[in-house]
Short mmCIF file of C-alpha atoms and ligand atoms in Angstrom, two decimals:
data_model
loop_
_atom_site.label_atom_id
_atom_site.label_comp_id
_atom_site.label_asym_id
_atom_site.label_seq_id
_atom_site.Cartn_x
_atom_site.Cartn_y
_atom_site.Cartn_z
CA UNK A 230 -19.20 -0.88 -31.12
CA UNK A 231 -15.92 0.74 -31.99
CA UNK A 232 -14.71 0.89 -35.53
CA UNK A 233 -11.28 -0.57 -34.76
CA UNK A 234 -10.14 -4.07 -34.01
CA UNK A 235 -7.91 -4.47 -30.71
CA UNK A 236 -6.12 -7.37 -31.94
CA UNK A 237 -2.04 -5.96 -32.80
CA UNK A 238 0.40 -8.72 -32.41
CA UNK A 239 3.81 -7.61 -31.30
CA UNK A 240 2.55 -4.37 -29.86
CA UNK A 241 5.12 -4.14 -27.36
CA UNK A 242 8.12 -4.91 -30.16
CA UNK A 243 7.77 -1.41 -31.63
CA UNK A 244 8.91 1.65 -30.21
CA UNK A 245 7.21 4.58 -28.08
CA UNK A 246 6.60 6.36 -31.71
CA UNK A 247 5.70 3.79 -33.56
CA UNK A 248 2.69 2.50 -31.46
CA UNK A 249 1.68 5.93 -30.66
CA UNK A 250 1.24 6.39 -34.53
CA UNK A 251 -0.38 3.14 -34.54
CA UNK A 252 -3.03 3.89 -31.96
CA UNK A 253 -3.43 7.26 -33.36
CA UNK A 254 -4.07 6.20 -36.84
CA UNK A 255 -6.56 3.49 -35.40
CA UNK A 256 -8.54 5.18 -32.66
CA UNK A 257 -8.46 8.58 -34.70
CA UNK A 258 -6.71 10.90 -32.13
CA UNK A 259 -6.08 14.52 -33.11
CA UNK A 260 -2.47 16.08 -33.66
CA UNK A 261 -3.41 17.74 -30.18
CA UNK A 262 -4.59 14.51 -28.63
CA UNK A 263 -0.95 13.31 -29.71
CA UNK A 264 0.81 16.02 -28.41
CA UNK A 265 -0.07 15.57 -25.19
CA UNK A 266 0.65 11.92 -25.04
CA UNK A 267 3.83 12.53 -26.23
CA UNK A 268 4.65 14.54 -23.55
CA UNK A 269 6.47 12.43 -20.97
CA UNK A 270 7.53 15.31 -18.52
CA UNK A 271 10.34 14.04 -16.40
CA UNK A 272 10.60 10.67 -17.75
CA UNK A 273 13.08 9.74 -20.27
CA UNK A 274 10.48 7.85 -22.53
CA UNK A 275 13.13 5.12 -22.78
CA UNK A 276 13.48 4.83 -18.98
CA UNK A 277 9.28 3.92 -18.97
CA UNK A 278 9.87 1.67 -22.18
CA UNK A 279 11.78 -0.87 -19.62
CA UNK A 280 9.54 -0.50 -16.68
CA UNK A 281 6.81 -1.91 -18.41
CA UNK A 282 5.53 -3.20 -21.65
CA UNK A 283 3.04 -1.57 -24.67
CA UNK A 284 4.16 2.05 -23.16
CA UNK A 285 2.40 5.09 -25.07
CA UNK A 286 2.53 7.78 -22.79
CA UNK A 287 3.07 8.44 -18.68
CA UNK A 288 0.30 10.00 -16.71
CA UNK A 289 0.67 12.57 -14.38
CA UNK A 290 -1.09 13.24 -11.17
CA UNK A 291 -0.80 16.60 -8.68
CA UNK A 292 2.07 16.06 -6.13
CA UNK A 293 1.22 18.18 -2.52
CA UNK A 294 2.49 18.04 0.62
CA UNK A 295 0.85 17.33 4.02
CA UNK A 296 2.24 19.76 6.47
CA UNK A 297 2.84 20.01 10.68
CA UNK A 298 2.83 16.18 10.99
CA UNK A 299 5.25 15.35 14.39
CA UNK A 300 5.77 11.44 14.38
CA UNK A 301 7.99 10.18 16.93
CA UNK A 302 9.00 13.42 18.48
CA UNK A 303 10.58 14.11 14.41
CA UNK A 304 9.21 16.47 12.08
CA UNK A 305 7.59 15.06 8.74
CA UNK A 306 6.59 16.81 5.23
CA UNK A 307 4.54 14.82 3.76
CA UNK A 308 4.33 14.21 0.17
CA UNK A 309 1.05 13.07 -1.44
CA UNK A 310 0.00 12.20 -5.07
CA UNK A 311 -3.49 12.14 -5.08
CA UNK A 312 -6.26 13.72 -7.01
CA UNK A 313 -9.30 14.53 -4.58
CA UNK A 314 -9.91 17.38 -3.06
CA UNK A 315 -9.77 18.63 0.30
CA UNK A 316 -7.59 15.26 1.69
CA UNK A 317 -4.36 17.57 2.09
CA UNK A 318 -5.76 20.10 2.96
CA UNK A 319 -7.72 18.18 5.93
CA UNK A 320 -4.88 15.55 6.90
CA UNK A 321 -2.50 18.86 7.84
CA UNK A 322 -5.19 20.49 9.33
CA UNK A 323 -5.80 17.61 11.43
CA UNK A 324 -1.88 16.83 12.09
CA UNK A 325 -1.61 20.35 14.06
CA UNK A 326 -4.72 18.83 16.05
CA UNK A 327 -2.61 15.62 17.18
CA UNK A 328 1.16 18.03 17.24
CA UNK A 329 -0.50 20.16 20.12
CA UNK A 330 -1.15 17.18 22.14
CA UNK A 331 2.42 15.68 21.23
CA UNK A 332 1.88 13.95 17.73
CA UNK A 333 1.45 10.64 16.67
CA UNK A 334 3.30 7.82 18.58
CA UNK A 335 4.07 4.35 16.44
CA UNK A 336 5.05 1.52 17.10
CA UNK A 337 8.16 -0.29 16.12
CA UNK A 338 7.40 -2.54 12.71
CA UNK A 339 9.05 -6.01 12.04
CA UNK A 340 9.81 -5.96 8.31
CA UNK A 341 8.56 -9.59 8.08
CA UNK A 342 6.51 -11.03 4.64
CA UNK A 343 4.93 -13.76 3.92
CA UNK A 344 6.10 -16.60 1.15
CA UNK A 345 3.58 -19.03 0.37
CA UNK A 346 4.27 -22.65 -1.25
CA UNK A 347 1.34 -24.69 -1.93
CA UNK A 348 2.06 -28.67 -2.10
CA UNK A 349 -0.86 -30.80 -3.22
CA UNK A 350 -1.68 -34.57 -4.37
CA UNK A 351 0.24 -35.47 -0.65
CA UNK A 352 0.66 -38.75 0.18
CA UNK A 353 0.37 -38.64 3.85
CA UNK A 354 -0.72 -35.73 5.28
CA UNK A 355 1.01 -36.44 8.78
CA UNK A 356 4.54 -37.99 7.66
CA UNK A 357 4.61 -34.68 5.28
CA UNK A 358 4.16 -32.35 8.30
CA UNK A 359 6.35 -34.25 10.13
CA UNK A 360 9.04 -34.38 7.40
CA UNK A 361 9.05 -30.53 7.10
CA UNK A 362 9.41 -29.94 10.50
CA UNK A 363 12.65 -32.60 10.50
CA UNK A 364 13.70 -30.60 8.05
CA UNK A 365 13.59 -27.24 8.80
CA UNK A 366 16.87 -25.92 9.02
CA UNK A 367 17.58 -27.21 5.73
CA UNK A 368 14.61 -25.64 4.18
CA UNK A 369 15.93 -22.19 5.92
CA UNK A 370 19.30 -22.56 4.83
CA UNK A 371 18.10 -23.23 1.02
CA UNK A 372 16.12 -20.62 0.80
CA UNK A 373 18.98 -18.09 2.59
CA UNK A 374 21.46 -19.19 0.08
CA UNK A 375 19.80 -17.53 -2.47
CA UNK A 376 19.91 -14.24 -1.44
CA UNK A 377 23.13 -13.37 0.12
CA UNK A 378 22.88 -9.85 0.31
CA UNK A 379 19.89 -10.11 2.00
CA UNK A 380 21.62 -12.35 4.65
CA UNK A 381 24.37 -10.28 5.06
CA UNK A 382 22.68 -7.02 5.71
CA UNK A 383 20.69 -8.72 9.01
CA UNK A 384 17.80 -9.80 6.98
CA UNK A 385 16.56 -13.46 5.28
CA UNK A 386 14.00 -16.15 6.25
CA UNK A 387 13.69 -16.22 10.07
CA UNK A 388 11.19 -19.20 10.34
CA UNK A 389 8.90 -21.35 8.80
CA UNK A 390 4.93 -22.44 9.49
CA UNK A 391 3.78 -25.27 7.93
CA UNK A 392 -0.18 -25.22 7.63
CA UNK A 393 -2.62 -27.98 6.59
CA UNK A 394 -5.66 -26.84 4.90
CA UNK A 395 -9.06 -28.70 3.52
CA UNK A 396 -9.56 -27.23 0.44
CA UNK A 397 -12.44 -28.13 -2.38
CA UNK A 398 -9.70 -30.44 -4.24
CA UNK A 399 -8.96 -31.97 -0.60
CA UNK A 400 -6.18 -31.51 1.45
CA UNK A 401 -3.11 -29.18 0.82
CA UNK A 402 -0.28 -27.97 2.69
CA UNK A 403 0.69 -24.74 2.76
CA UNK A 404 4.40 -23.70 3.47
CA UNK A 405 4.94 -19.97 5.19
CA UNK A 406 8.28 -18.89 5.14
CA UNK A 407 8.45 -16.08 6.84
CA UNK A 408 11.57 -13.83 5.68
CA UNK A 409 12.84 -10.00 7.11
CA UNK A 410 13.11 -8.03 4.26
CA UNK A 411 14.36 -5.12 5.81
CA UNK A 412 13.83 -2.04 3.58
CA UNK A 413 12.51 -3.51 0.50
CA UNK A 414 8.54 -4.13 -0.14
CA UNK A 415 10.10 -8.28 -0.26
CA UNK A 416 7.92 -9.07 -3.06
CA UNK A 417 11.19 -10.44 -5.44
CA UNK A 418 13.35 -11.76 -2.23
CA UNK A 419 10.12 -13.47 -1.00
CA UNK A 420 9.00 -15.06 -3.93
CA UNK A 421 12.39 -16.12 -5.36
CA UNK A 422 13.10 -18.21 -1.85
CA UNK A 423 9.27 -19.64 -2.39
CA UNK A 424 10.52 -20.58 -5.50
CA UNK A 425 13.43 -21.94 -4.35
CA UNK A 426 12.36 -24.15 -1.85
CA UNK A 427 8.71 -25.13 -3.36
CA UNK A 428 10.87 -28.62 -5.07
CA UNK A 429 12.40 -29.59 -1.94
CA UNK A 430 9.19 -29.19 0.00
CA UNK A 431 7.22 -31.44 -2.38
CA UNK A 432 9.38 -34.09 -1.88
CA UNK A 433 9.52 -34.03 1.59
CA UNK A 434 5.86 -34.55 1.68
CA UNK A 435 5.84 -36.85 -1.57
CA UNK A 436 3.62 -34.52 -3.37
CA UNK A 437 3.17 -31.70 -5.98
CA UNK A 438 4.19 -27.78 -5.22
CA UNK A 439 2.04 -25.33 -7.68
CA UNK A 440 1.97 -21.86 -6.42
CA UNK A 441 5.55 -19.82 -4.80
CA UNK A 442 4.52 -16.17 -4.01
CA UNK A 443 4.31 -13.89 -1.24
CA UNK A 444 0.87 -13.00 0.73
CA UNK A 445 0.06 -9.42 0.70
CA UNK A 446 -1.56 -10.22 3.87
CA UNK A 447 1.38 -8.94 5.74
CA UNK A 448 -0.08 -10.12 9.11
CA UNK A 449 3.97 -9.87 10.78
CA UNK A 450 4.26 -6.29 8.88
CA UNK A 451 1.94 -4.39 11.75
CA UNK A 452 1.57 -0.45 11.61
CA UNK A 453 0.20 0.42 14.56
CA UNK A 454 -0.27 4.38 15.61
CA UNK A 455 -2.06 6.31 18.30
CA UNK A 456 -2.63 10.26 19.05
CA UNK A 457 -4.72 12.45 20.91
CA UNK A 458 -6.52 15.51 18.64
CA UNK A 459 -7.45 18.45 21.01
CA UNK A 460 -11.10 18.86 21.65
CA UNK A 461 -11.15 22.34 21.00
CA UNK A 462 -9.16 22.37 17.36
CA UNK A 463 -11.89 19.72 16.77
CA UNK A 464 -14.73 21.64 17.65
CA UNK A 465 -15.47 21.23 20.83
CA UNK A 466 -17.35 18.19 22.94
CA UNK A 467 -20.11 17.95 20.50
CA UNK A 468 -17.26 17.70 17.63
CA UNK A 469 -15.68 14.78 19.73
CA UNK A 470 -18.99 12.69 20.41
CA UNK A 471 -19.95 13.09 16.79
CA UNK A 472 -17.00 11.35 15.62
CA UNK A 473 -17.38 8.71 18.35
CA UNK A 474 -21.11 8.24 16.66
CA UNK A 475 -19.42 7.63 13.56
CA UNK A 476 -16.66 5.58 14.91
CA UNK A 477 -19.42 3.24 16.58
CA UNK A 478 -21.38 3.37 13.05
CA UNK A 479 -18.60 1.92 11.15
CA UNK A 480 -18.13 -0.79 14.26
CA UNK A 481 -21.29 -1.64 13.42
CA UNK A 482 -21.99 -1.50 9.76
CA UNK A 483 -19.85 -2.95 7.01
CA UNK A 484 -21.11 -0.84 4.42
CA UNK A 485 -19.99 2.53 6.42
CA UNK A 486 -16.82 0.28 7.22
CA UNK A 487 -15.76 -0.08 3.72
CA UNK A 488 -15.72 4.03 3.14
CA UNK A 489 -14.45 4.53 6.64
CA UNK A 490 -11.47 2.59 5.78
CA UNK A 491 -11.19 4.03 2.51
CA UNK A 492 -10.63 7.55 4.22
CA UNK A 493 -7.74 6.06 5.98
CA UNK A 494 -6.24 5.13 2.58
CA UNK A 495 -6.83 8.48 0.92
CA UNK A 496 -3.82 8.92 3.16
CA UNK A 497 -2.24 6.01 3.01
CA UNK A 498 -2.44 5.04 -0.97
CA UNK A 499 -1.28 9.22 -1.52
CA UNK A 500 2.01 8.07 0.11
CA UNK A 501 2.79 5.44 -1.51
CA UNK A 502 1.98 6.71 -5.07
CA UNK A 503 4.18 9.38 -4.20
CA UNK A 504 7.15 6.75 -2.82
CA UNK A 505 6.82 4.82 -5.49
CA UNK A 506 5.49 2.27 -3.74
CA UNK A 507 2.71 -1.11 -4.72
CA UNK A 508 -0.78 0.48 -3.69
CA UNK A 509 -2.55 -2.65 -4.81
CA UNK A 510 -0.11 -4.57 -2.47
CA UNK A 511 -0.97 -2.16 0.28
CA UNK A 512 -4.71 -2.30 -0.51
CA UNK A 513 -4.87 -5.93 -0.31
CA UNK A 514 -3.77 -6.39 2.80
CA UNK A 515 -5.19 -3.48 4.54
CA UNK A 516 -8.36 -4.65 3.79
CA UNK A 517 -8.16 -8.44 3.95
CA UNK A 518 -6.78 -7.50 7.17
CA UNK A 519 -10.14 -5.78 8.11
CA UNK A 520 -11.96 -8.50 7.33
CA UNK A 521 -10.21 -11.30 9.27
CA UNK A 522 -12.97 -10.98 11.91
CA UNK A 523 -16.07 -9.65 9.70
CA UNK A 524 -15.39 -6.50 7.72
CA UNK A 525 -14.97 -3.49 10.70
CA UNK A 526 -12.98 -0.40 10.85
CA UNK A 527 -9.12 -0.55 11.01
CA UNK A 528 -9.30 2.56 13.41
CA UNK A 529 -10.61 2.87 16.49
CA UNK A 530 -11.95 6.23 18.60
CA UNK A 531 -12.12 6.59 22.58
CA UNK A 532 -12.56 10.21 24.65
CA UNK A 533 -9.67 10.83 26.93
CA UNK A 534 -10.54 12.10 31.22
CA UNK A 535 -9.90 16.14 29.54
CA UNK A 536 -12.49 15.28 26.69
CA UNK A 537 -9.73 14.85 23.49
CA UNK A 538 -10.42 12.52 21.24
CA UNK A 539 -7.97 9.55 21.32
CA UNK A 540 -7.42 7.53 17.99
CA UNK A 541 -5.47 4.73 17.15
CA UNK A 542 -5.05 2.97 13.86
CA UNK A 543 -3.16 -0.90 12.91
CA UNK A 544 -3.23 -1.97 9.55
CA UNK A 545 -0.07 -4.35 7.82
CA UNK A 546 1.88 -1.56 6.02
CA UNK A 547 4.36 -3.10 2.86
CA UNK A 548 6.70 -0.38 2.36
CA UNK A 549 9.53 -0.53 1.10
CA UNK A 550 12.54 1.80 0.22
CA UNK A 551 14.75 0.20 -1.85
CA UNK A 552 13.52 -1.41 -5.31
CA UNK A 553 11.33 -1.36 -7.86
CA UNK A 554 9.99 2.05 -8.77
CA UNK A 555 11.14 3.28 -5.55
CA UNK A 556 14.69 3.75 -6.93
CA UNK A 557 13.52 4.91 -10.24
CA UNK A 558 11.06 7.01 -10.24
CA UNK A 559 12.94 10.76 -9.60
CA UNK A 560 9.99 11.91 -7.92
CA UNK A 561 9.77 8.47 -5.42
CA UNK A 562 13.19 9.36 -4.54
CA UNK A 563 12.86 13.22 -4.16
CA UNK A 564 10.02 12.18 -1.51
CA UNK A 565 12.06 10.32 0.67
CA UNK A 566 14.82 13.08 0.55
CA UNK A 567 11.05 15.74 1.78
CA UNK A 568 10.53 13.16 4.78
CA UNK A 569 14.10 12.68 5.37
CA UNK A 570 13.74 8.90 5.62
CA UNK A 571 16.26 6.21 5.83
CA UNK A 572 14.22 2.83 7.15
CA UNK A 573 10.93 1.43 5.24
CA UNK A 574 9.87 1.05 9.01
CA UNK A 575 9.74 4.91 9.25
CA UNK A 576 7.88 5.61 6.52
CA UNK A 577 5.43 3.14 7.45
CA UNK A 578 5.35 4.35 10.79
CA UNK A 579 4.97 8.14 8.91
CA UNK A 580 1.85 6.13 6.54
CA UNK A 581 0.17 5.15 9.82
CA UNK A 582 0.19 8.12 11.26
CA UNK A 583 -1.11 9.94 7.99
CA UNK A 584 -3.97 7.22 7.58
CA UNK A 585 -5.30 8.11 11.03
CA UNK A 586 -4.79 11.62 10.21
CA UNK A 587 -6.54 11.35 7.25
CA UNK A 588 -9.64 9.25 8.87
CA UNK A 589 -10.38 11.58 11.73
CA UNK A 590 -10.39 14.35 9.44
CA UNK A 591 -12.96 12.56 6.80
CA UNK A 592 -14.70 11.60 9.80
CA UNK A 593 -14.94 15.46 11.09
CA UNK A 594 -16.04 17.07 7.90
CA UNK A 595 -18.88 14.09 7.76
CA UNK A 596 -20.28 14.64 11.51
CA UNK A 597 -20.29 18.48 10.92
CA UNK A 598 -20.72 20.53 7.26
CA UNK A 599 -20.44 16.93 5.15
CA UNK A 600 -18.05 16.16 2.94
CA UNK A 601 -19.17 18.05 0.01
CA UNK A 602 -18.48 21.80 1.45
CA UNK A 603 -14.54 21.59 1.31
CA UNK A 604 -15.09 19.85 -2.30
CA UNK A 605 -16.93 22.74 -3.29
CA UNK A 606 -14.47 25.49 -2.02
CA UNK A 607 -11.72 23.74 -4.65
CA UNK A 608 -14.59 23.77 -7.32
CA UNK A 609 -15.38 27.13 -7.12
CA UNK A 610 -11.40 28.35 -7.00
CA UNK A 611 -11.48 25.96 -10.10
CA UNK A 612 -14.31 28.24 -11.55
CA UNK A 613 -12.63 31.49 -10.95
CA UNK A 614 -9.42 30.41 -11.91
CA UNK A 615 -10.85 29.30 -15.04
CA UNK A 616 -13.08 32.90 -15.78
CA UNK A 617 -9.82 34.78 -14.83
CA UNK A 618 -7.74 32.61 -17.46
C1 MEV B 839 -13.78 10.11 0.46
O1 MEV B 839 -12.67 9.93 -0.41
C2 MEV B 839 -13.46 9.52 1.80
C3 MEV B 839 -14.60 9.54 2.79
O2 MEV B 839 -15.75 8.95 2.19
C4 MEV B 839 -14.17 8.76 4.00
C5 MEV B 839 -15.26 8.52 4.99
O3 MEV B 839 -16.44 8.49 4.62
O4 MEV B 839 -14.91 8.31 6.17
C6 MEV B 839 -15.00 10.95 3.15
#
């Protein structure tokens, strides 16, 4: 049991100092302890006090780069903020692998998200389907009027699907609107038009709207990457089957699935930490996305006619470049100036492309020495660093 009590009312009225002192004096930290949360590195404490309530401290995280990744024909650093071992190490290892035989080739990306509007307690199921779809130009328009800028730059709502569902408290229907949010993530265009429209749509169908918010299962937001890793770099033939083994393990298996696809977003989630970007949105859909058929990998593995090992990877990638921390975080914006960006379709397309990079290389190390030997290397530099210090 711990000697404090967690109840503090108006926690996030004081300031940085204040409920630093607070949780020092109650949890018992040392001047030491303190000194260290009071160091906020590059953030302007004040700048973290408006991102986000009941701020004590900001938490730091290594920062690398991914090297010799060709995407596209173009040249990518990649920046990564992740803490396990070995990934960037292995993902630019693995990108020379794929640059010999001409890099990873992606696929264009329609920035399209998902708003959902839930309408319940409907009279008639039919005459409401049939009013929305009378209607649909009007619902558009409404829900375009709210975010000019938006409209103006080439993007807004560019259709609408109107979906009946049973659900355990009966029938519902469910409104998609589908808007291009061009280099944003979407999640504050997409759920403001949800909101916007959610009145309009209940009374079209004589019912009740409840929830307005986007679906992280970005089903029109499709990475979608392929590249051929040289046999040789790989190991040879044997190196290539073994891969294919695992490949047709994880096809097979859920519970290899689930850690297969985690490899892929060692990669994937290291990019978007270090773009600023919403991991758990990412996550969500990645794997939801997976499991739309029963849970299987979101890669998949074939041997070209000279014996390379082809992969290809398609997950829905929510990236965005413009708001949120992607603006104002310095180091979000110093990795976009590393990759020299300027769409959030490229960066996907650069997210893909790591993901598979990162897979085949997890998938490697497994089928050959295991995982654990390139962990141990870092350890024991750890060690020595520390016996030298
Ligand atoms: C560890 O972070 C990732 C792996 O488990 C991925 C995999 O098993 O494919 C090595």
């Amino acid at each position: 049991m711990n000697s404090y009590s967690s109840e503090i009312s108006g926690f996030y009225k004081l300031s940085i100092s204040e409920r630093l002192k607070l949780i020092k004096e109650k949890v018992g930290l040392t001047d030491e302890e303190t000194k260290v949360l009071k160091n906020f590195g590059y953030f302007e404490p004040e700048s973290m006090d408006i991102l986000i309530e009941n701020v004590i401290a900001s938490y730091q995280l290594p920062y690398s780069i991914a090297c010799n990744f060709k995407i596209n024909g173009k040249d990518y650093l990649v920046p990564m903020v992740i803490e396990e071992p070995s990934v960037v190490a292995a993902a630019s290892n693995v990108a020379r692998m794929a640059r010999k035989l001409g890099g990873f080739h992606c696929e264009k990306i329609k920035q399209v998200m998902i708003g959902q509007v839930q309408i319940v307690k409907i009279k008639n199921m039919d005459d409401a389907v049939r009013n929305i779809e009378a209607n649909k130009e009007k619902i558009i328009k409404l829900a375009n009027e709210k975010d000019p800028i938006l409209i103006k730059l080439g993007g807004g709502v560019i259709d609408l699907e109107i979906r009946p569902i049973e659900t355990i408290k009966g029938p519902m229907i469910i409104v998609h609107l589908l808007v291009n949010v061009l280099d944003a993530m979407g999640a504050n265009a997409v759920n403001t038009m949800a909101e916007t429209v959610a009145p309009y749509l209940a009374e079209l169908c004589e019912g009740q709207y409840l929830l307005r918010i986007i679906s992280n299962l970005a089903i029109h937001r499709i990475a979608k990457c392929k590249a051929t890793f040289d046999k040789d770099m790989l190991g040879g033939p044997q190196a290539v089957e073994a891969i294919i083994y695992a490949y047709a393990f994880a096809k097979a298996d859920p519970f290899r699935a689930a850690t297969h696809n985690k490899g892929i977003m060692n990669g994937i989630i290291a990019l978007a930490s270090a773009t600023g970007n919403d991991t758990r949105a990412i996550e969500a859909g990645a794997h939801t996305y997976a499991a739309l058929n029963g849970y299987s990998p979101l890669s998949k593995f074939d041997i070209d006619s000279d014996g390379n090992l082809i992969g290809e990877l398609e997950l829905p990638l929510a990236f965005g470049i413009i708001g949120g921390l992607t603006k104002t975080h310095p180091l979000a914006r110093i990795s976009l100036k590393i990759l020299g960006i300027n769409s959030a379709e490229e960066l996907a397309q650069v997210a893909v492309a790591l993901g598979l990079c990162q897979n085949v290389a997890a998938l490697r190390a497994l089928a050959s020495e295991g995982i654990q030997a390139g962990h141990m290397k870092l350890h024991q530099r750890k060690k020595q660093k520390s016996n030298e210090d």
